[in-house]
Amino acid sequence: MAIHNVCVFCGSNSGLDPQFSEKTTELGHYLADNDYQLVYGGGDHGLMGKVAEATLDHQGRVIGIIPHFLVERGLAMDGLTTFVETKTMTERKEKMLHLADAFIVLPGGFGTFEEFMQMLSWSQMDIHQKPIALYNIDGFFNPLVEMLSNTTKMGFAPAENMDLFIDGHTLADIFTGFESFKHVLPNKYTN
């Protein structure tokens, strides 16, 4: 499957590690320079704002999808290629799923974790067959990967579910992983 639109989930804060912002900016430049269109949450703060700005700075295309209540709070970014306003957070994620060919998850807060887990769960249930990558900057996602691995070891998910996402520490890891990704629907039930 060809990848044209890459959805990025990330924090509306920038985090304390300067690498988070640096790598986010690199990702935005990479997307633009390699003709990928960014799909993201439409915000202008934190890593969300940085990835959109970096993509636009390199003449890339950006689709921002944001619920109305966040627009009312003044959190939407101006100057995007395409701006989509939704009624709810759920509608936002459904539109992201529909538009995206692949997902990259950057460091972020509770909402970012929720977005990753929903896309992973939907992949497990065959609602979609798109690649998902954690951009594991400075080991940020190591505890999450360990928790997911422990979930399989404890019999709550099949071991094959670990192949439904890429644990990427570099952009090369992620985009090479996208090229070789094959969705294999595991047996959801382990016993």
PDB file of C-alpha atoms in Angstrom:
ATOM      1  CA  MET A   1       0.000   0.000   0.000  1.00  0.00           C
ATOM      2  CA  ALA A   2       1.406   3.380  -0.993  1.00  0.00           C
ATOM      3  CA  ILE A   3       1.740   5.938   1.776  1.00  0.00           C
ATOM      4  CA  HIS A   4       0.812   9.512   0.918  1.00  0.00           C
ATOM      5  CA  ASN A   5      -0.819  10.859   4.095  1.00  0.00           C
ATOM      6  CA  VAL A   6       0.943  10.388   7.430  1.00  0.00           C
ATOM      7  CA  CYS A   7      -1.042  11.077  10.584  1.00  0.00           C
ATOM      8  CA  VAL A   8       1.044  12.282  13.518  1.00  0.00           C
ATOM      9  CA  PHE A   9      -0.209  12.051  17.080  1.00  0.00           C
ATOM     10  CA  CYS A  10       1.792  14.096  19.572  1.00  0.00           C
ATOM     11  CA  GLY A  11       1.718  16.352  22.587  1.00  0.00           C
ATOM     12  CA  SER A  12       0.112  19.761  22.779  1.00  0.00           C
ATOM     13  CA  ASN A  13       3.044  20.526  25.079  1.00  0.00           C
ATOM     14  CA  SER A  14       6.685  20.319  24.029  1.00  0.00           C
ATOM     15  CA  GLY A  15       7.989  18.286  26.972  1.00  0.00           C
ATOM     16  CA  LEU A  16      11.172  18.885  28.923  1.00  0.00           C
ATOM     17  CA  ASP A  17      13.673  17.072  26.704  1.00  0.00           C
ATOM     18  CA  PRO A  18      14.906  19.375  23.895  1.00  0.00           C
ATOM     19  CA  GLN A  19      15.233  16.315  21.640  1.00  0.00           C
ATOM     20  CA  PHE A  20      11.435  16.097  21.479  1.00  0.00           C
ATOM     21  CA  SER A  21      11.189  19.451  19.679  1.00  0.00           C
ATOM     22  CA  GLU A  22      14.313  18.847  17.573  1.00  0.00           C
ATOM     23  CA  LYS A  23      13.149  15.455  16.308  1.00  0.00           C
ATOM     24  CA  THR A  24       9.609  16.732  15.744  1.00  0.00           C
ATOM     25  CA  THR A  25      10.957  19.528  13.549  1.00  0.00           C
ATOM     26  CA  GLU A  26      13.116  16.998  11.659  1.00  0.00           C
ATOM     27  CA  LEU A  27      10.029  14.863  11.087  1.00  0.00           C
ATOM     28  CA  GLY A  28       8.066  17.808   9.667  1.00  0.00           C
ATOM     29  CA  HIS A  29      10.910  18.635   7.294  1.00  0.00           C
ATOM     30  CA  TYR A  30      11.219  14.971   6.288  1.00  0.00           C
ATOM     31  CA  LEU A  31       7.506  14.707   5.510  1.00  0.00           C
ATOM     32  CA  ALA A  32       7.572  17.807   3.318  1.00  0.00           C
ATOM     33  CA  ASP A  33      10.847  16.953   1.596  1.00  0.00           C
ATOM     34  CA  ASN A  34       9.599  13.455   0.729  1.00  0.00           C
ATOM     35  CA  ASP A  35       6.148  14.565  -0.469  1.00  0.00           C
ATOM     36  CA  TYR A  36       4.121  13.114   2.393  1.00  0.00           C
ATOM     37  CA  GLN A  37       1.086  15.104   3.482  1.00  0.00           C
ATOM     38  CA  LEU A  38       0.804  15.607   7.244  1.00  0.00           C
ATOM     39  CA  VAL A  39      -2.497  14.846   8.950  1.00  0.00           C
ATOM     40  CA  TYR A  40      -2.571  16.021  12.559  1.00  0.00           C
ATOM     41  CA  GLY A  41      -4.751  17.440  15.309  1.00  0.00           C
ATOM     42  CA  GLY A  42      -4.867  21.029  14.060  1.00  0.00           C
ATOM     43  CA  GLY A  43      -3.361  22.682  17.132  1.00  0.00           C
ATOM     44  CA  ASP A  44      -0.744  25.404  17.334  1.00  0.00           C
ATOM     45  CA  HIS A  45       0.823  24.490  20.702  1.00  0.00           C
ATOM     46  CA  GLY A  46       3.596  22.114  21.696  1.00  0.00           C
ATOM     47  CA  LEU A  47       4.846  19.360  19.418  1.00  0.00           C
ATOM     48  CA  MET A  48       1.608  19.599  17.433  1.00  0.00           C
ATOM     49  CA  GLY A  49       2.394  23.149  16.414  1.00  0.00           C
ATOM     50  CA  LYS A  50       6.047  22.300  15.752  1.00  0.00           C
ATOM     51  CA  VAL A  51       5.367  19.421  13.354  1.00  0.00           C
ATOM     52  CA  ALA A  52       2.868  21.501  11.379  1.00  0.00           C
ATOM     53  CA  GLU A  53       5.151  24.569  11.244  1.00  0.00           C
ATOM     54  CA  ALA A  54       8.142  22.473  10.178  1.00  0.00           C
ATOM     55  CA  THR A  55       6.144  20.791   7.410  1.00  0.00           C
ATOM     56  CA  LEU A  56       4.809  24.120   6.136  1.00  0.00           C
ATOM     57  CA  ASP A  57       8.268  25.743   6.381  1.00  0.00           C
ATOM     58  CA  HIS A  58       9.483  23.211   3.796  1.00  0.00           C
ATOM     59  CA  GLN A  59       6.481  23.830   1.516  1.00  0.00           C
ATOM     60  CA  GLY A  60       4.704  20.681   2.678  1.00  0.00           C
ATOM     61  CA  ARG A  61       0.971  20.091   2.842  1.00  0.00           C
ATOM     62  CA  VAL A  62      -0.838  19.896   6.169  1.00  0.00           C
ATOM     63  CA  ILE A  63      -4.370  18.799   7.035  1.00  0.00           C
ATOM     64  CA  GLY A  64      -5.418  19.912  10.519  1.00  0.00           C
ATOM     65  CA  ILE A  65      -8.421  18.229  12.127  1.00  0.00           C
ATOM     66  CA  ILE A  66      -9.694  19.793  15.328  1.00  0.00           C
ATOM     67  CA  PRO A  67     -12.953  19.719  17.290  1.00  0.00           C
ATOM     68  CA  HIS A  68     -15.018  22.882  17.559  1.00  0.00           C
ATOM     69  CA  PHE A  69     -14.555  23.282  21.324  1.00  0.00           C
ATOM     70  CA  LEU A  70     -10.769  23.547  20.860  1.00  0.00           C
ATOM     71  CA  VAL A  71     -11.253  26.113  18.078  1.00  0.00           C
ATOM     72  CA  GLU A  72     -13.367  28.128  20.523  1.00  0.00           C
ATOM     73  CA  ARG A  73     -10.477  28.024  23.025  1.00  0.00           C
ATOM     74  CA  GLY A  74      -8.197  29.591  20.416  1.00  0.00           C
ATOM     75  CA  LEU A  75      -5.980  26.516  19.982  1.00  0.00           C
ATOM     76  CA  ALA A  76      -6.296  26.050  16.203  1.00  0.00           C
ATOM     77  CA  MET A  77      -3.380  26.781  13.892  1.00  0.00           C
ATOM     78  CA  ASP A  78      -3.783  29.286  11.067  1.00  0.00           C
ATOM     79  CA  GLY A  79      -2.353  28.876   7.580  1.00  0.00           C
ATOM     80  CA  LEU A  80      -2.838  25.140   7.139  1.00  0.00           C
ATOM     81  CA  THR A  81      -3.337  23.667   3.673  1.00  0.00           C
ATOM     82  CA  THR A  82      -6.659  22.137   4.746  1.00  0.00           C
ATOM     83  CA  PHE A  83      -8.554  22.834   7.953  1.00  0.00           C
ATOM     84  CA  VAL A  84     -11.289  20.459   9.136  1.00  0.00           C
ATOM     85  CA  GLU A  85     -13.456  21.296  12.140  1.00  0.00           C
ATOM     86  CA  THR A  86     -15.319  18.423  13.799  1.00  0.00           C
ATOM     87  CA  LYS A  87     -18.066  18.265  16.396  1.00  0.00           C
ATOM     88  CA  THR A  88     -16.340  15.796  18.706  1.00  0.00           C
ATOM     89  CA  MET A  89     -12.992  14.205  19.543  1.00  0.00           C
ATOM     90  CA  THR A  90     -14.362  10.873  18.307  1.00  0.00           C
ATOM     91  CA  GLU A  91     -15.253  12.365  14.932  1.00  0.00           C
ATOM     92  CA  ARG A  92     -11.750  13.866  14.783  1.00  0.00           C
ATOM     93  CA  LYS A  93     -10.106  10.439  15.222  1.00  0.00           C
ATOM     94  CA  GLU A  94     -12.441   8.826  12.696  1.00  0.00           C
ATOM     95  CA  LYS A  95     -11.487  11.467  10.100  1.00  0.00           C
ATOM     96  CA  MET A  96      -7.800  10.972  10.892  1.00  0.00           C
ATOM     97  CA  LEU A  97      -8.185   7.224  10.422  1.00  0.00           C
ATOM     98  CA  HIS A  98     -10.003   7.740   7.131  1.00  0.00           C
ATOM     99  CA  LEU A  99      -7.417  10.172   5.730  1.00  0.00           C
ATOM    100  CA  ALA A 100      -4.216   8.545   6.978  1.00  0.00           C
ATOM    101  CA  ASP A 101      -2.206   5.838   5.253  1.00  0.00           C
ATOM    102  CA  ALA A 102       0.115   5.439   8.267  1.00  0.00           C
ATOM    103  CA  PHE A 103       0.499   6.753  11.812  1.00  0.00           C
ATOM    104  CA  ILE A 104       3.485   8.115  13.724  1.00  0.00           C
ATOM    105  CA  VAL A 105       3.150   8.635  17.467  1.00  0.00           C
ATOM    106  CA  LEU A 106       5.508  11.171  19.042  1.00  0.00           C
ATOM    107  CA  PRO A 107       5.922  11.814  22.765  1.00  0.00           C
ATOM    108  CA  GLY A 108       2.867  13.339  24.332  1.00  0.00           C
ATOM    109  CA  GLY A 109       0.404  13.194  27.165  1.00  0.00           C
ATOM    110  CA  PHE A 110      -2.701  11.216  28.001  1.00  0.00           C
ATOM    111  CA  GLY A 111      -4.467  12.104  24.736  1.00  0.00           C
ATOM    112  CA  THR A 112      -1.512  10.890  22.679  1.00  0.00           C
ATOM    113  CA  PHE A 113      -1.483   7.577  24.541  1.00  0.00           C
ATOM    114  CA  GLU A 114      -5.223   7.239  24.027  1.00  0.00           C
ATOM    115  CA  GLU A 115      -4.863   7.874  20.279  1.00  0.00           C
ATOM    116  CA  PHE A 116      -2.087   5.289  19.957  1.00  0.00           C
ATOM    117  CA  MET A 117      -3.975   2.668  21.950  1.00  0.00           C
ATOM    118  CA  GLN A 118      -7.171   3.205  19.962  1.00  0.00           C
ATOM    119  CA  MET A 119      -5.377   2.838  16.624  1.00  0.00           C
ATOM    120  CA  LEU A 120      -3.538  -0.247  17.940  1.00  0.00           C
ATOM    121  CA  SER A 121      -6.772  -1.752  19.236  1.00  0.00           C
ATOM    122  CA  TRP A 122      -8.549  -1.008  15.954  1.00  0.00           C
ATOM    123  CA  SER A 123      -5.677  -2.677  14.078  1.00  0.00           C
ATOM    124  CA  GLN A 124      -6.012  -5.736  16.314  1.00  0.00           C
ATOM    125  CA  MET A 125      -9.732  -5.879  15.462  1.00  0.00           C
ATOM    126  CA  ASP A 126      -9.047  -5.386  11.723  1.00  0.00           C
ATOM    127  CA  ILE A 127     -10.885  -2.065  11.586  1.00  0.00           C
ATOM    128  CA  HIS A 128      -7.798  -0.860   9.738  1.00  0.00           C
ATOM    129  CA  GLN A 129      -4.602  -2.447   8.401  1.00  0.00           C
ATOM    130  CA  LYS A 130      -2.364   0.634   8.419  1.00  0.00           C
ATOM    131  CA  PRO A 131       1.132   0.773   9.904  1.00  0.00           C
ATOM    132  CA  ILE A 132       1.607   2.485  13.269  1.00  0.00           C
ATOM    133  CA  ALA A 133       4.998   3.646  14.518  1.00  0.00           C
ATOM    134  CA  LEU A 134       6.090   4.926  17.878  1.00  0.00           C
ATOM    135  CA  TYR A 135       8.811   7.534  17.386  1.00  0.00           C
ATOM    136  CA  ASN A 136      10.673   6.476  20.507  1.00  0.00           C
ATOM    137  CA  ILE A 137      12.721   9.646  20.990  1.00  0.00           C
ATOM    138  CA  ASP A 138      15.276   9.303  23.780  1.00  0.00           C
ATOM    139  CA  GLY A 139      13.550   6.121  24.993  1.00  0.00           C
ATOM    140  CA  PHE A 140      10.315   7.962  25.842  1.00  0.00           C
ATOM    141  CA  PHE A 141       8.134   4.977  24.921  1.00  0.00           C
ATOM    142  CA  ASN A 142      10.326   2.257  26.466  1.00  0.00           C
ATOM    143  CA  PRO A 143       7.997   1.821  29.487  1.00  0.00           C
ATOM    144  CA  LEU A 144       4.969   1.575  27.171  1.00  0.00           C
ATOM    145  CA  VAL A 145       6.636  -1.018  24.930  1.00  0.00           C
ATOM    146  CA  GLU A 146       7.605  -2.984  28.054  1.00  0.00           C
ATOM    147  CA  MET A 147       4.017  -2.796  29.344  1.00  0.00           C
ATOM    148  CA  LEU A 148       2.629  -4.007  26.002  1.00  0.00           C
ATOM    149  CA  SER A 149       5.161  -6.844  25.941  1.00  0.00           C
ATOM    150  CA  ASN A 150       4.176  -7.774  29.497  1.00  0.00           C
ATOM    151  CA  THR A 151       0.525  -7.779  28.405  1.00  0.00           C
ATOM    152  CA  THR A 152       1.350 -10.494  25.869  1.00  0.00           C
ATOM    153  CA  LYS A 153       3.474 -12.437  28.391  1.00  0.00           C
ATOM    154  CA  MET A 154       0.584 -12.406  30.867  1.00  0.00           C
ATOM    155  CA  GLY A 155      -1.823 -13.819  28.260  1.00  0.00           C
ATOM    156  CA  PHE A 156      -3.994 -10.764  27.631  1.00  0.00           C
ATOM    157  CA  ALA A 157      -2.936 -10.393  23.994  1.00  0.00           C
ATOM    158  CA  PRO A 158      -1.221 -12.681  21.502  1.00  0.00           C
ATOM    159  CA  ALA A 159       2.528 -12.169  21.062  1.00  0.00           C
ATOM    160  CA  GLU A 160       1.946 -11.360  17.368  1.00  0.00           C
ATOM    161  CA  ASN A 161       0.221  -8.125  18.426  1.00  0.00           C
ATOM    162  CA  MET A 162       3.674  -6.684  19.044  1.00  0.00           C
ATOM    163  CA  ASP A 163       4.092  -6.761  15.248  1.00  0.00           C
ATOM    164  CA  LEU A 164       1.128  -4.424  14.766  1.00  0.00           C
ATOM    165  CA  PHE A 165       3.342  -1.430  15.563  1.00  0.00           C
ATOM    166  CA  ILE A 166       6.908  -0.295  14.920  1.00  0.00           C
ATOM    167  CA  ASP A 167       9.155   0.763  17.792  1.00  0.00           C
ATOM    168  CA  GLY A 168      11.201   3.315  15.863  1.00  0.00           C
ATOM    169  CA  HIS A 169      14.136   5.197  17.348  1.00  0.00           C
ATOM    170  CA  THR A 170      14.995   7.017  14.093  1.00  0.00           C
ATOM    171  CA  LEU A 171      13.116   8.233  11.041  1.00  0.00           C
ATOM    172  CA  ALA A 172      14.909   5.537   9.047  1.00  0.00           C
ATOM    173  CA  ASP A 173      13.525   2.881  11.435  1.00  0.00           C
ATOM    174  CA  ILE A 174      10.021   4.227  10.936  1.00  0.00           C
ATOM    175  CA  PHE A 175       9.949   4.671   7.182  1.00  0.00           C
ATOM    176  CA  THR A 176      11.811   1.416   6.505  1.00  0.00           C
ATOM    177  CA  GLY A 177       9.290  -0.242   8.813  1.00  0.00           C
ATOM    178  CA  PHE A 178       6.439   1.309   6.852  1.00  0.00           C
ATOM    179  CA  GLU A 179       7.838  -0.071   3.592  1.00  0.00           C
ATOM    180  CA  SER A 180       8.040  -3.630   4.930  1.00  0.00           C
ATOM    181  CA  PHE A 181       4.901  -3.567   7.115  1.00  0.00           C
ATOM    182  CA  LYS A 182       2.412  -6.366   6.560  1.00  0.00           C
ATOM    183  CA  HIS A 183      -0.729  -6.412   8.661  1.00  0.00           C
ATOM    184  CA  VAL A 184      -1.325  -9.898   9.993  1.00  0.00           C
ATOM    185  CA  LEU A 185      -4.508 -10.306  11.942  1.00  0.00           C
ATOM    186  CA  PRO A 186      -3.608 -12.238  15.077  1.00  0.00           C
ATOM    187  CA  ASN A 187      -5.927 -14.523  16.950  1.00  0.00           C
ATOM    188  CA  LYS A 188      -7.338 -12.029  19.449  1.00  0.00           C
ATOM    189  CA  TYR A 189      -8.003 -14.753  22.004  1.00  0.00           C
ATOM    190  CA  THR A 190      -4.972 -16.321  23.643  1.00  0.00           C
ATOM    191  CA  ASN A 191      -6.739 -19.067  25.573  1.00  0.00           C
TER     192      ASN A 191
END
